């Protein structure tokens, strides 16, 4: 079959043939994500998925969308493009599991100044890895070449995921009460938020990102590019094992913005700051940027990528389920009566 080609479009900066090559190169990565329910192959106008709703009385679809933000600039400076796709998936699926939903599928969107098939395929390899970690399928996406709008080597990456939960199993935050325990699910580092401040503090455009740091135990570039943890499997296991009353994904806005999203009125999340296991990159960032402690907790996850609030009597069962999934969760506080939404003491 003769392929589409437009010399006029190519002269304007859009290489259709490069797009075809990108699709060819990414196929092997997409194949890794295939799970029961996938109906279509990549290349169609829409991704098709037939969910197995057996056993659900009232299925509810849950969706989430996000991007990687300016963390992408770190990847571009390092010429390492195989991990930001994990971030993209994580930012979406970690959101939708906060109500108890199982992610089903994911679609990505790549905007790039000049379509380099190998860069695009490498980006998709990261997306595919994220989907594998989340147990969902990559069923489609889009690559858009933006000559004249973006520099040739620039790109941006975003996506969205759809999951499903039985309506009767959507987390009921109103069941929360004083004495409930707040569990911390450790982060891998900064994850994908606050990178405009990160780039300013570390002056990444001029810094030696490849220099080894004894404090970090790795290079600064490696620490900044560490991909976001995906918490789908540990959280789903925890939901089955314990009475979970609230889950929060600690993203932009840190503790003070995200934990209150699951708190009923009249209750406060009391966090023991000394209990938090904070990775060295946050200490380095705070010291070098002279950032107040409150601002750190209001911008970053500080080592806690997600919080899970459970009934006190179920705390041990919740921790056991999380540990069994390889998540080194631990307690950092409790729910108390109060009007202040979050207290870090």
mmCIF file of N, CA and C in Angstrom, residues 61-184:
data_model
loop_
_atom_site.group_PDB
_atom_site.id
_atom_site.type_symbol
_atom_site.label_atom_id
_atom_site.label_comp_id
_atom_site.label_asym_id
_atom_site.label_seq_id
_atom_site.Cartn_x
_atom_site.Cartn_y
_atom_site.Cartn_z
ATOM 1 N N UNK A 61 -16.928 4.816 35.867
ATOM 2 C CA UNK A 61 -15.661 5.140 35.222
ATOM 3 C C UNK A 61 -15.022 6.334 35.926
ATOM 4 N N UNK A 62 -13.704 6.268 36.083
ATOM 5 C CA UNK A 62 -12.936 7.329 36.728
ATOM 6 C C UNK A 62 -11.795 7.707 35.789
ATOM 7 N N UNK A 63 -11.627 9.007 35.540
ATOM 8 C CA UNK A 63 -10.578 9.437 34.613
ATOM 9 C C UNK A 63 -9.649 10.438 35.279
ATOM 10 N N UNK A 64 -8.439 10.488 34.768
ATOM 11 C CA UNK A 64 -7.458 11.452 35.262
ATOM 12 C C UNK A 64 -6.519 11.849 34.146
ATOM 13 N N UNK A 65 -6.116 13.104 34.133
ATOM 14 C CA UNK A 65 -5.202 13.583 33.097
ATOM 15 C C UNK A 65 -4.150 14.480 33.707
ATOM 16 N N UNK A 66 -2.958 14.453 33.138
ATOM 17 C CA UNK A 66 -1.862 15.278 33.644
ATOM 18 C C UNK A 66 -0.698 15.215 32.671
ATOM 19 N N UNK A 67 0.321 15.988 32.970
ATOM 20 C CA UNK A 67 1.551 15.971 32.201
ATOM 21 C C UNK A 67 2.725 15.804 33.141
ATOM 22 N N UNK A 68 3.911 16.021 32.614
ATOM 23 C CA UNK A 68 5.135 15.860 33.401
ATOM 24 C C UNK A 68 5.662 17.212 33.856
ATOM 25 N N UNK A 69 5.165 18.287 33.246
ATOM 26 C CA UNK A 69 5.622 19.615 33.633
ATOM 27 C C UNK A 69 7.056 19.886 33.203
ATOM 28 N N UNK A 70 7.696 20.819 33.889
ATOM 29 C CA UNK A 70 9.025 21.253 33.445
ATOM 30 C C UNK A 70 10.137 20.301 33.865
ATOM 31 N N UNK A 71 9.792 19.181 34.494
ATOM 32 C CA UNK A 71 10.777 18.120 34.707
ATOM 33 C C UNK A 71 11.322 17.636 33.377
ATOM 34 N N UNK A 72 10.515 17.802 32.340
ATOM 35 C CA UNK A 72 10.937 17.396 30.999
ATOM 36 C C UNK A 72 12.230 18.086 30.588
ATOM 37 N N UNK A 73 12.426 19.313 31.085
ATOM 38 C CA UNK A 73 13.655 20.031 30.726
ATOM 39 C C UNK A 73 14.895 19.304 31.238
ATOM 40 N N UNK A 74 14.796 18.647 32.375
ATOM 41 C CA UNK A 74 15.927 17.878 32.900
ATOM 42 C C UNK A 74 16.251 16.733 31.944
ATOM 43 N N UNK A 75 15.207 16.057 31.472
ATOM 44 C CA UNK A 75 15.406 14.962 30.521
ATOM 45 C C UNK A 75 16.064 15.459 29.244
ATOM 46 N N UNK A 76 15.644 16.617 28.780
ATOM 47 C CA UNK A 76 16.231 17.170 27.557
ATOM 48 C C UNK A 76 17.687 17.555 27.756
ATOM 49 N N UNK A 77 18.005 18.143 28.894
ATOM 50 C CA UNK A 77 19.390 18.536 29.165
ATOM 51 C C UNK A 77 20.307 17.324 29.273
ATOM 52 N N UNK A 78 19.766 16.227 29.832
ATOM 53 C CA UNK A 78 20.567 15.014 29.996
ATOM 54 C C UNK A 78 20.520 14.110 28.767
ATOM 55 N N UNK A 79 19.623 14.409 27.851
ATOM 56 C CA UNK A 79 19.469 13.543 26.680
ATOM 57 C C UNK A 79 18.969 12.158 27.058
ATOM 58 N N UNK A 80 18.189 12.079 28.119
ATOM 59 C CA UNK A 80 17.674 10.788 28.616
ATOM 60 C C UNK A 80 16.149 10.870 28.633
ATOM 61 N N UNK A 81 15.522 10.136 27.740
ATOM 62 C CA UNK A 81 14.092 10.319 27.510
ATOM 63 C C UNK A 81 13.245 9.083 27.855
ATOM 64 N N UNK A 82 13.827 8.093 28.528
ATOM 65 C CA UNK A 82 13.112 6.838 28.740
ATOM 66 C C UNK A 82 12.397 6.742 30.084
ATOM 67 N N UNK A 83 12.434 7.803 30.899
ATOM 68 C CA UNK A 83 11.780 7.718 32.210
ATOM 69 C C UNK A 83 10.616 8.690 32.385
ATOM 70 N N UNK A 84 10.592 9.780 31.642
ATOM 71 C CA UNK A 84 9.525 10.768 31.857
ATOM 72 C C UNK A 84 8.153 10.210 31.484
ATOM 73 N N UNK A 85 8.128 9.183 30.644
ATOM 74 C CA UNK A 85 6.856 8.528 30.344
ATOM 75 C C UNK A 85 6.274 7.845 31.575
ATOM 76 N N UNK A 86 7.151 7.313 32.431
ATOM 77 C CA UNK A 86 6.690 6.723 33.687
ATOM 78 C C UNK A 86 6.032 7.803 34.532
ATOM 79 N N UNK A 87 6.667 8.984 34.589
ATOM 80 C CA UNK A 87 6.095 10.110 35.327
ATOM 81 C C UNK A 87 4.706 10.446 34.815
ATOM 82 N N UNK A 88 4.560 10.462 33.507
ATOM 83 C CA UNK A 88 3.287 10.854 32.907
ATOM 84 C C UNK A 88 2.172 9.891 33.313
ATOM 85 N N UNK A 89 2.457 8.610 33.240
ATOM 86 C CA UNK A 89 1.467 7.618 33.648
ATOM 87 C C UNK A 89 1.180 7.746 35.140
ATOM 88 N N UNK A 90 2.240 7.879 35.930
ATOM 89 C CA UNK A 90 2.091 7.939 37.385
ATOM 90 C C UNK A 90 1.198 9.091 37.826
ATOM 91 N N UNK A 91 1.375 10.252 37.201
ATOM 92 C CA UNK A 91 0.601 11.418 37.615
ATOM 93 C C UNK A 91 -0.889 11.228 37.374
ATOM 94 N N UNK A 92 -1.229 10.367 36.429
ATOM 95 C CA UNK A 92 -2.651 10.099 36.143
ATOM 96 C C UNK A 92 -3.199 8.952 36.979
ATOM 97 N N UNK A 93 -2.509 7.795 36.958
ATOM 98 C CA UNK A 93 -3.060 6.621 37.648
ATOM 99 C C UNK A 93 -3.013 6.779 39.163
ATOM 100 N N UNK A 94 -2.004 7.491 39.683
ATOM 101 C CA UNK A 94 -1.964 7.714 41.129
ATOM 102 C C UNK A 94 -3.123 8.587 41.596
ATOM 103 N N UNK A 95 -3.642 9.397 40.702
ATOM 104 C CA UNK A 95 -4.818 10.208 41.047
ATOM 105 C C UNK A 95 -6.087 9.358 41.089
ATOM 106 N N UNK A 96 -6.283 8.518 40.089
ATOM 107 C CA UNK A 96 -7.571 7.832 40.008
ATOM 108 C C UNK A 96 -7.698 6.706 41.036
ATOM 109 N N UNK A 97 -6.566 6.219 41.568
ATOM 110 C CA UNK A 97 -6.701 5.192 42.610
ATOM 111 C C UNK A 97 -7.095 5.812 43.953
ATOM 112 N N UNK A 98 -7.074 7.138 44.049
ATOM 113 C CA UNK A 98 -7.437 7.779 45.322
ATOM 114 C C UNK A 98 -8.904 7.577 45.675
ATOM 115 N N UNK A 99 -9.724 7.203 44.691
ATOM 116 C CA UNK A 99 -11.122 6.889 45.013
ATOM 117 C C UNK A 99 -11.369 5.387 44.972
ATOM 118 N N UNK A 100 -10.291 4.615 44.744
ATOM 119 C CA UNK A 100 -10.409 3.164 44.751
ATOM 120 C C UNK A 100 -10.528 2.524 43.388
ATOM 121 N N UNK A 101 -10.272 3.276 42.313
ATOM 122 C CA UNK A 101 -10.461 2.752 40.955
ATOM 123 C C UNK A 101 -9.235 1.993 40.447
ATOM 124 N N UNK A 102 -9.495 0.949 39.683
ATOM 125 C CA UNK A 102 -8.461 0.191 38.983
ATOM 126 C C UNK A 102 -8.250 0.811 37.604
ATOM 127 N N UNK A 103 -7.040 1.318 37.298
ATOM 128 C CA UNK A 103 -6.798 1.859 35.954
ATOM 129 C C UNK A 103 -6.952 0.774 34.890
ATOM 130 N N UNK A 104 -7.601 1.125 33.790
ATOM 131 C CA UNK A 104 -7.821 0.185 32.696
ATOM 132 C C UNK A 104 -6.917 0.465 31.503
ATOM 133 N N UNK A 105 -6.890 1.723 31.081
ATOM 134 C CA UNK A 105 -6.085 2.050 29.902
ATOM 135 C C UNK A 105 -5.567 3.479 29.973
ATOM 136 N N UNK A 106 -4.614 3.757 29.086
ATOM 137 C CA UNK A 106 -3.917 5.040 29.068
ATOM 138 C C UNK A 106 -3.698 5.462 27.621
ATOM 139 N N UNK A 107 -3.753 6.768 27.381
ATOM 140 C CA UNK A 107 -3.375 7.340 26.088
ATOM 141 C C UNK A 107 -2.428 8.500 26.335
ATOM 142 N N UNK A 108 -1.454 8.657 25.454
ATOM 143 C CA UNK A 108 -0.478 9.736 25.621
ATOM 144 C C UNK A 108 -0.560 10.741 24.485
ATOM 145 N N UNK A 109 0.008 11.907 24.719
ATOM 146 C CA UNK A 109 0.104 12.960 23.691
ATOM 147 C C UNK A 109 1.496 13.561 23.760
ATOM 148 N N UNK A 110 2.206 13.503 22.636
ATOM 149 C CA UNK A 110 3.558 14.060 22.539
ATOM 150 C C UNK A 110 3.549 15.188 21.525
ATOM 151 N N UNK A 111 3.930 16.376 21.973
ATOM 152 C CA UNK A 111 4.152 17.501 21.068
ATOM 153 C C UNK A 111 5.655 17.696 20.962
ATOM 154 N N UNK A 112 6.174 17.784 19.746
ATOM 155 C CA UNK A 112 7.616 17.839 19.549
ATOM 156 C C UNK A 112 7.953 18.825 18.439
ATOM 157 N N UNK A 113 9.082 19.530 18.602
ATOM 158 C CA UNK A 113 9.463 20.519 17.598
ATOM 159 C C UNK A 113 9.771 19.893 16.254
ATOM 160 N N UNK A 114 10.600 18.836 16.268
ATOM 161 C CA UNK A 114 10.906 18.095 15.048
ATOM 162 C C UNK A 114 10.794 16.616 15.384
ATOM 163 N N UNK A 115 10.009 15.896 14.628
ATOM 164 C CA UNK A 115 9.724 14.502 14.928
ATOM 165 C C UNK A 115 10.947 13.628 14.679
ATOM 166 N N UNK A 116 11.628 13.277 15.768
ATOM 167 C CA UNK A 116 12.713 12.305 15.692
ATOM 168 C C UNK A 116 12.150 10.959 16.135
ATOM 169 N N UNK A 117 12.029 9.988 15.243
ATOM 170 C CA UNK A 117 11.366 8.721 15.572
ATOM 171 C C UNK A 117 11.950 8.014 16.781
ATOM 172 N N UNK A 118 13.284 8.069 16.934
ATOM 173 C CA UNK A 118 13.921 7.367 18.041
ATOM 174 C C UNK A 118 13.592 8.040 19.371
ATOM 175 N N UNK A 119 13.567 9.377 19.398
ATOM 176 C CA UNK A 119 13.192 10.079 20.629
ATOM 177 C C UNK A 119 11.752 9.771 20.999
ATOM 178 N N UNK A 120 10.872 9.811 20.011
ATOM 179 C CA UNK A 120 9.455 9.532 20.270
ATOM 180 C C UNK A 120 9.276 8.108 20.785
ATOM 181 N N UNK A 121 9.936 7.151 20.143
ATOM 182 C CA UNK A 121 9.803 5.753 20.569
ATOM 183 C C UNK A 121 10.368 5.561 21.980
ATOM 184 N N UNK A 122 11.437 6.274 22.300
ATOM 185 C CA UNK A 122 12.011 6.180 23.641
ATOM 186 C C UNK A 122 11.058 6.759 24.677
ATOM 187 N N UNK A 123 10.422 7.885 24.360
ATOM 188 C CA UNK A 123 9.414 8.451 25.256
ATOM 189 C C UNK A 123 8.284 7.453 25.497
ATOM 190 N N UNK A 124 7.834 6.810 24.434
ATOM 191 C CA UNK A 124 6.741 5.846 24.550
ATOM 192 C C UNK A 124 7.179 4.619 25.340
ATOM 193 N N UNK A 125 8.461 4.264 25.273
ATOM 194 C CA UNK A 125 8.941 3.126 26.060
ATOM 195 C C UNK A 125 8.749 3.381 27.544
ATOM 196 N N UNK A 126 8.939 4.644 27.967
ATOM 197 C CA UNK A 126 8.699 4.996 29.364
ATOM 198 C C UNK A 126 7.224 4.945 29.712
ATOM 199 N N UNK A 127 6.392 5.425 28.800
ATOM 200 C CA UNK A 127 4.938 5.350 29.015
ATOM 201 C C UNK A 127 4.519 3.891 29.168
ATOM 202 N N UNK A 128 5.045 3.038 28.308
ATOM 203 C CA UNK A 128 4.708 1.621 28.369
ATOM 204 C C UNK A 128 5.149 1.011 29.696
ATOM 205 N N UNK A 129 6.334 1.366 30.166
ATOM 206 C CA UNK A 129 6.807 0.847 31.449
ATOM 207 C C UNK A 129 5.878 1.296 32.578
ATOM 208 N N UNK A 130 5.446 2.546 32.530
ATOM 209 C CA UNK A 130 4.505 3.027 33.531
ATOM 210 C C UNK A 130 3.203 2.255 33.501
ATOM 211 N N UNK A 131 2.718 1.954 32.302
ATOM 212 C CA UNK A 131 1.478 1.192 32.169
ATOM 213 C C UNK A 131 1.642 -0.220 32.724
ATOM 214 N N UNK A 132 2.786 -0.832 32.469
ATOM 215 C CA UNK A 132 3.047 -2.169 33.009
ATOM 216 C C UNK A 132 3.023 -2.122 34.534
ATOM 217 N N UNK A 133 3.671 -1.116 35.111
ATOM 218 C CA UNK A 133 3.685 -0.988 36.570
ATOM 219 C C UNK A 133 2.282 -0.763 37.137
ATOM 220 N N UNK A 134 1.446 -0.078 36.380
ATOM 221 C CA UNK A 134 0.091 0.235 36.839
ATOM 222 C C UNK A 134 -0.916 -0.853 36.485
ATOM 223 N N UNK A 135 -0.519 -1.808 35.645
ATOM 224 C CA UNK A 135 -1.430 -2.868 35.240
ATOM 225 C C UNK A 135 -2.494 -2.426 34.266
ATOM 226 N N UNK A 136 -2.212 -1.368 33.500
ATOM 227 C CA UNK A 136 -3.178 -0.895 32.504
ATOM 228 C C UNK A 136 -2.575 -0.961 31.111
ATOM 229 N N UNK A 137 -3.395 -0.786 30.104
ATOM 230 C CA UNK A 137 -2.966 -0.917 28.712
ATOM 231 C C UNK A 137 -2.747 0.453 28.080
ATOM 232 N N UNK A 138 -1.742 0.543 27.232
ATOM 233 C CA UNK A 138 -1.531 1.726 26.399
ATOM 234 C C UNK A 138 -2.236 1.450 25.073
ATOM 235 N N UNK A 139 -3.405 2.077 24.875
ATOM 236 C CA UNK A 139 -4.230 1.712 23.717
ATOM 237 C C UNK A 139 -4.246 2.781 22.627
ATOM 238 N N UNK A 140 -3.467 3.839 22.786
ATOM 239 C CA UNK A 140 -3.441 4.860 21.741
ATOM 240 C C UNK A 140 -2.637 6.065 22.179
ATOM 241 N N UNK A 141 -2.567 7.027 21.293
ATOM 242 C CA UNK A 141 -1.829 8.246 21.579
ATOM 243 C C UNK A 141 -1.737 9.107 20.338
ATOM 244 N N UNK A 142 -0.984 10.169 20.445
ATOM 245 C CA UNK A 142 -0.822 11.108 19.337
ATOM 246 C C UNK A 142 0.546 11.765 19.430
ATOM 247 N N UNK A 143 1.189 11.895 18.302
ATOM 248 C CA UNK A 143 2.429 12.659 18.206
ATOM 249 C C UNK A 143 2.204 13.811 17.245
ATOM 250 N N UNK A 144 2.445 15.029 17.706
ATOM 251 C CA UNK A 144 2.213 16.219 16.893
ATOM 252 C C UNK A 144 3.515 16.985 16.722
ATOM 253 N N UNK A 145 3.866 17.240 15.479
ATOM 254 C CA UNK A 145 5.081 18.003 15.173
ATOM 255 C C UNK A 145 4.713 19.485 15.115
ATOM 256 N N UNK A 146 5.471 20.331 15.852
ATOM 257 C CA UNK A 146 5.147 21.745 15.981
ATOM 258 C C UNK A 146 6.292 22.643 15.523
ATOM 259 N N UNK A 147 6.653 22.613 14.254
ATOM 260 C CA UNK A 147 7.732 23.479 13.775
ATOM 261 C C UNK A 147 7.344 24.954 13.873
ATOM 262 N N UNK A 148 8.288 25.770 14.289
ATOM 263 C CA UNK A 148 8.027 27.198 14.406
ATOM 264 C C UNK A 148 7.386 27.581 15.728
ATOM 265 N N UNK A 149 6.838 26.601 16.433
ATOM 266 C CA UNK A 149 6.242 26.835 17.736
ATOM 267 C C UNK A 149 7.178 26.348 18.842
ATOM 268 N N UNK A 150 7.813 25.212 18.590
ATOM 269 C CA UNK A 150 8.776 24.636 19.527
ATOM 270 C C UNK A 150 10.118 24.503 18.829
ATOM 271 N N UNK A 151 11.204 24.614 19.596
ATOM 272 C CA UNK A 151 12.538 24.355 19.047
ATOM 273 C C UNK A 151 12.612 22.893 18.621
ATOM 274 N N UNK A 152 13.442 22.558 17.632
ATOM 275 C CA UNK A 152 13.471 21.192 17.103
ATOM 276 C C UNK A 152 13.650 20.110 18.160
ATOM 277 N N UNK A 153 14.465 20.374 19.182
ATOM 278 C CA UNK A 153 14.745 19.349 20.187
ATOM 279 C C UNK A 153 13.766 19.364 21.360
ATOM 280 N N UNK A 154 12.837 20.325 21.374
ATOM 281 C CA UNK A 154 11.885 20.436 22.481
ATOM 282 C C UNK A 154 10.703 19.491 22.286
ATOM 283 N N UNK A 155 10.148 19.049 23.405
ATOM 284 C CA UNK A 155 8.916 18.254 23.364
ATOM 285 C C UNK A 155 8.172 18.431 24.672
ATOM 286 N N UNK A 156 6.910 18.069 24.651
ATOM 287 C CA UNK A 156 6.100 18.024 25.868
ATOM 288 C C UNK A 156 5.314 16.727 25.843
ATOM 289 N N UNK A 157 4.972 16.255 27.013
ATOM 290 C CA UNK A 157 4.331 14.954 27.144
ATOM 291 C C UNK A 157 3.184 15.043 28.145
ATOM 292 N N UNK A 158 2.018 14.580 27.736
ATOM 293 C CA UNK A 158 0.857 14.545 28.620
ATOM 294 C C UNK A 158 0.053 13.292 28.291
ATOM 295 N N UNK A 159 -0.943 13.013 29.110
ATOM 296 C CA UNK A 159 -1.757 11.836 28.846
ATOM 297 C C UNK A 159 -2.953 11.776 29.757
ATOM 298 N N UNK A 160 -3.721 10.708 29.603
ATOM 299 C CA UNK A 160 -4.849 10.505 30.506
ATOM 300 C C UNK A 160 -5.127 9.019 30.652
ATOM 301 N N UNK A 161 -5.745 8.678 31.776
ATOM 302 C CA UNK A 161 -6.080 7.290 32.057
ATOM 303 C C UNK A 161 -7.548 7.193 32.439
ATOM 304 N N UNK A 162 -8.125 6.033 32.176
ATOM 305 C CA UNK A 162 -9.490 5.730 32.584
ATOM 306 C C UNK A 162 -9.472 4.447 33.397
ATOM 307 N N UNK A 163 -10.169 4.492 34.537
ATOM 308 C CA UNK A 163 -10.287 3.317 35.378
ATOM 309 C C UNK A 163 -11.731 3.057 35.733
ATOM 310 N N UNK A 164 -11.946 2.025 36.547
ATOM 311 C CA UNK A 164 -13.319 1.678 36.929
ATOM 312 C C UNK A 164 -13.350 1.238 38.391
ATOM 313 N N UNK A 165 -14.445 1.562 39.050
ATOM 314 C CA UNK A 165 -14.665 1.132 40.428
ATOM 315 C C UNK A 165 -16.156 0.889 40.612
ATOM 316 N N UNK A 166 -16.492 -0.110 41.401
ATOM 317 C CA UNK A 166 -17.896 -0.343 41.746
ATOM 318 C C UNK A 166 -18.337 0.797 42.664
ATOM 319 N N UNK A 167 -19.497 1.365 42.381
ATOM 320 C CA UNK A 167 -19.941 2.549 43.130
ATOM 321 C C UNK A 167 -19.951 2.311 44.638
ATOM 322 N N UNK A 168 -20.292 1.114 45.059
ATOM 323 C CA UNK A 168 -20.355 0.811 46.486
ATOM 324 C C UNK A 168 -18.974 0.750 47.127
ATOM 325 N N UNK A 169 -17.929 0.726 46.302
ATOM 326 C CA UNK A 169 -16.568 0.634 46.835
ATOM 327 C C UNK A 169 -15.796 1.955 46.721
ATOM 328 N N UNK A 170 -16.456 2.995 46.222
ATOM 329 C CA UNK A 170 -15.818 4.313 46.222
ATOM 330 C C UNK A 170 -15.581 4.727 47.667
ATOM 331 N N UNK A 171 -14.390 5.201 47.960
ATOM 332 C CA UNK A 171 -14.044 5.502 49.344
ATOM 333 C C UNK A 171 -14.998 6.516 49.959
ATOM 334 N N UNK A 172 -15.481 6.193 51.146
ATOM 335 C CA UNK A 172 -16.399 7.065 51.873
ATOM 336 C C UNK A 172 -15.610 7.839 52.918
ATOM 337 N N UNK A 173 -15.272 9.081 52.591
ATOM 338 C CA UNK A 173 -14.487 9.897 53.512
ATOM 339 C C UNK A 173 -15.250 10.233 54.784
ATOM 340 N N UNK A 174 -16.571 10.173 54.724
ATOM 341 C CA UNK A 174 -17.375 10.500 55.899
ATOM 342 C C UNK A 174 -17.243 9.463 57.013
ATOM 343 N N UNK A 175 -16.655 8.314 56.682
ATOM 344 C CA UNK A 175 -16.421 7.290 57.705
ATOM 345 C C UNK A 175 -15.201 7.620 58.562
ATOM 346 N N UNK A 176 -14.421 8.602 58.135
ATOM 347 C CA UNK A 176 -13.209 8.977 58.861
ATOM 348 C C UNK A 176 -13.560 9.554 60.222
ATOM 349 N N UNK A 177 -12.706 9.273 61.208
ATOM 350 C CA UNK A 177 -12.971 9.761 62.556
ATOM 351 C C UNK A 177 -11.665 9.952 63.316
ATOM 352 N N UNK A 178 -11.695 10.732 64.407
ATOM 353 C CA UNK A 178 -10.487 10.938 65.207
ATOM 354 C C UNK A 178 -9.889 9.605 65.656
ATOM 355 N N UNK A 179 -8.577 9.520 65.602
ATOM 356 C CA UNK A 179 -7.886 8.288 65.959
ATOM 357 C C UNK A 179 -7.460 7.467 64.769
ATOM 358 N N UNK A 180 -8.050 7.720 63.589
ATOM 359 C CA UNK A 180 -7.605 7.026 62.383
ATOM 360 C C UNK A 180 -6.132 7.328 62.129
ATOM 361 N N UNK A 181 -5.431 6.342 61.593
ATOM 362 C CA UNK A 181 -3.984 6.433 61.415
ATOM 363 C C UNK A 181 -3.634 6.875 59.992
ATOM 364 N N UNK A 182 -2.654 7.764 59.878
ATOM 365 C CA UNK A 182 -2.182 8.238 58.580
ATOM 366 C C UNK A 182 -0.901 7.487 58.226
ATOM 367 N N UNK A 183 -0.939 6.759 57.130
ATOM 368 C CA UNK A 183 0.219 6.006 56.660
ATOM 369 C C UNK A 183 0.896 6.738 55.511
ATOM 370 N N UNK A 184 2.221 6.681 55.504
ATOM 371 C CA UNK A 184 2.998 7.290 54.427
ATOM 372 C C UNK A 184 3.492 6.216 53.478
#
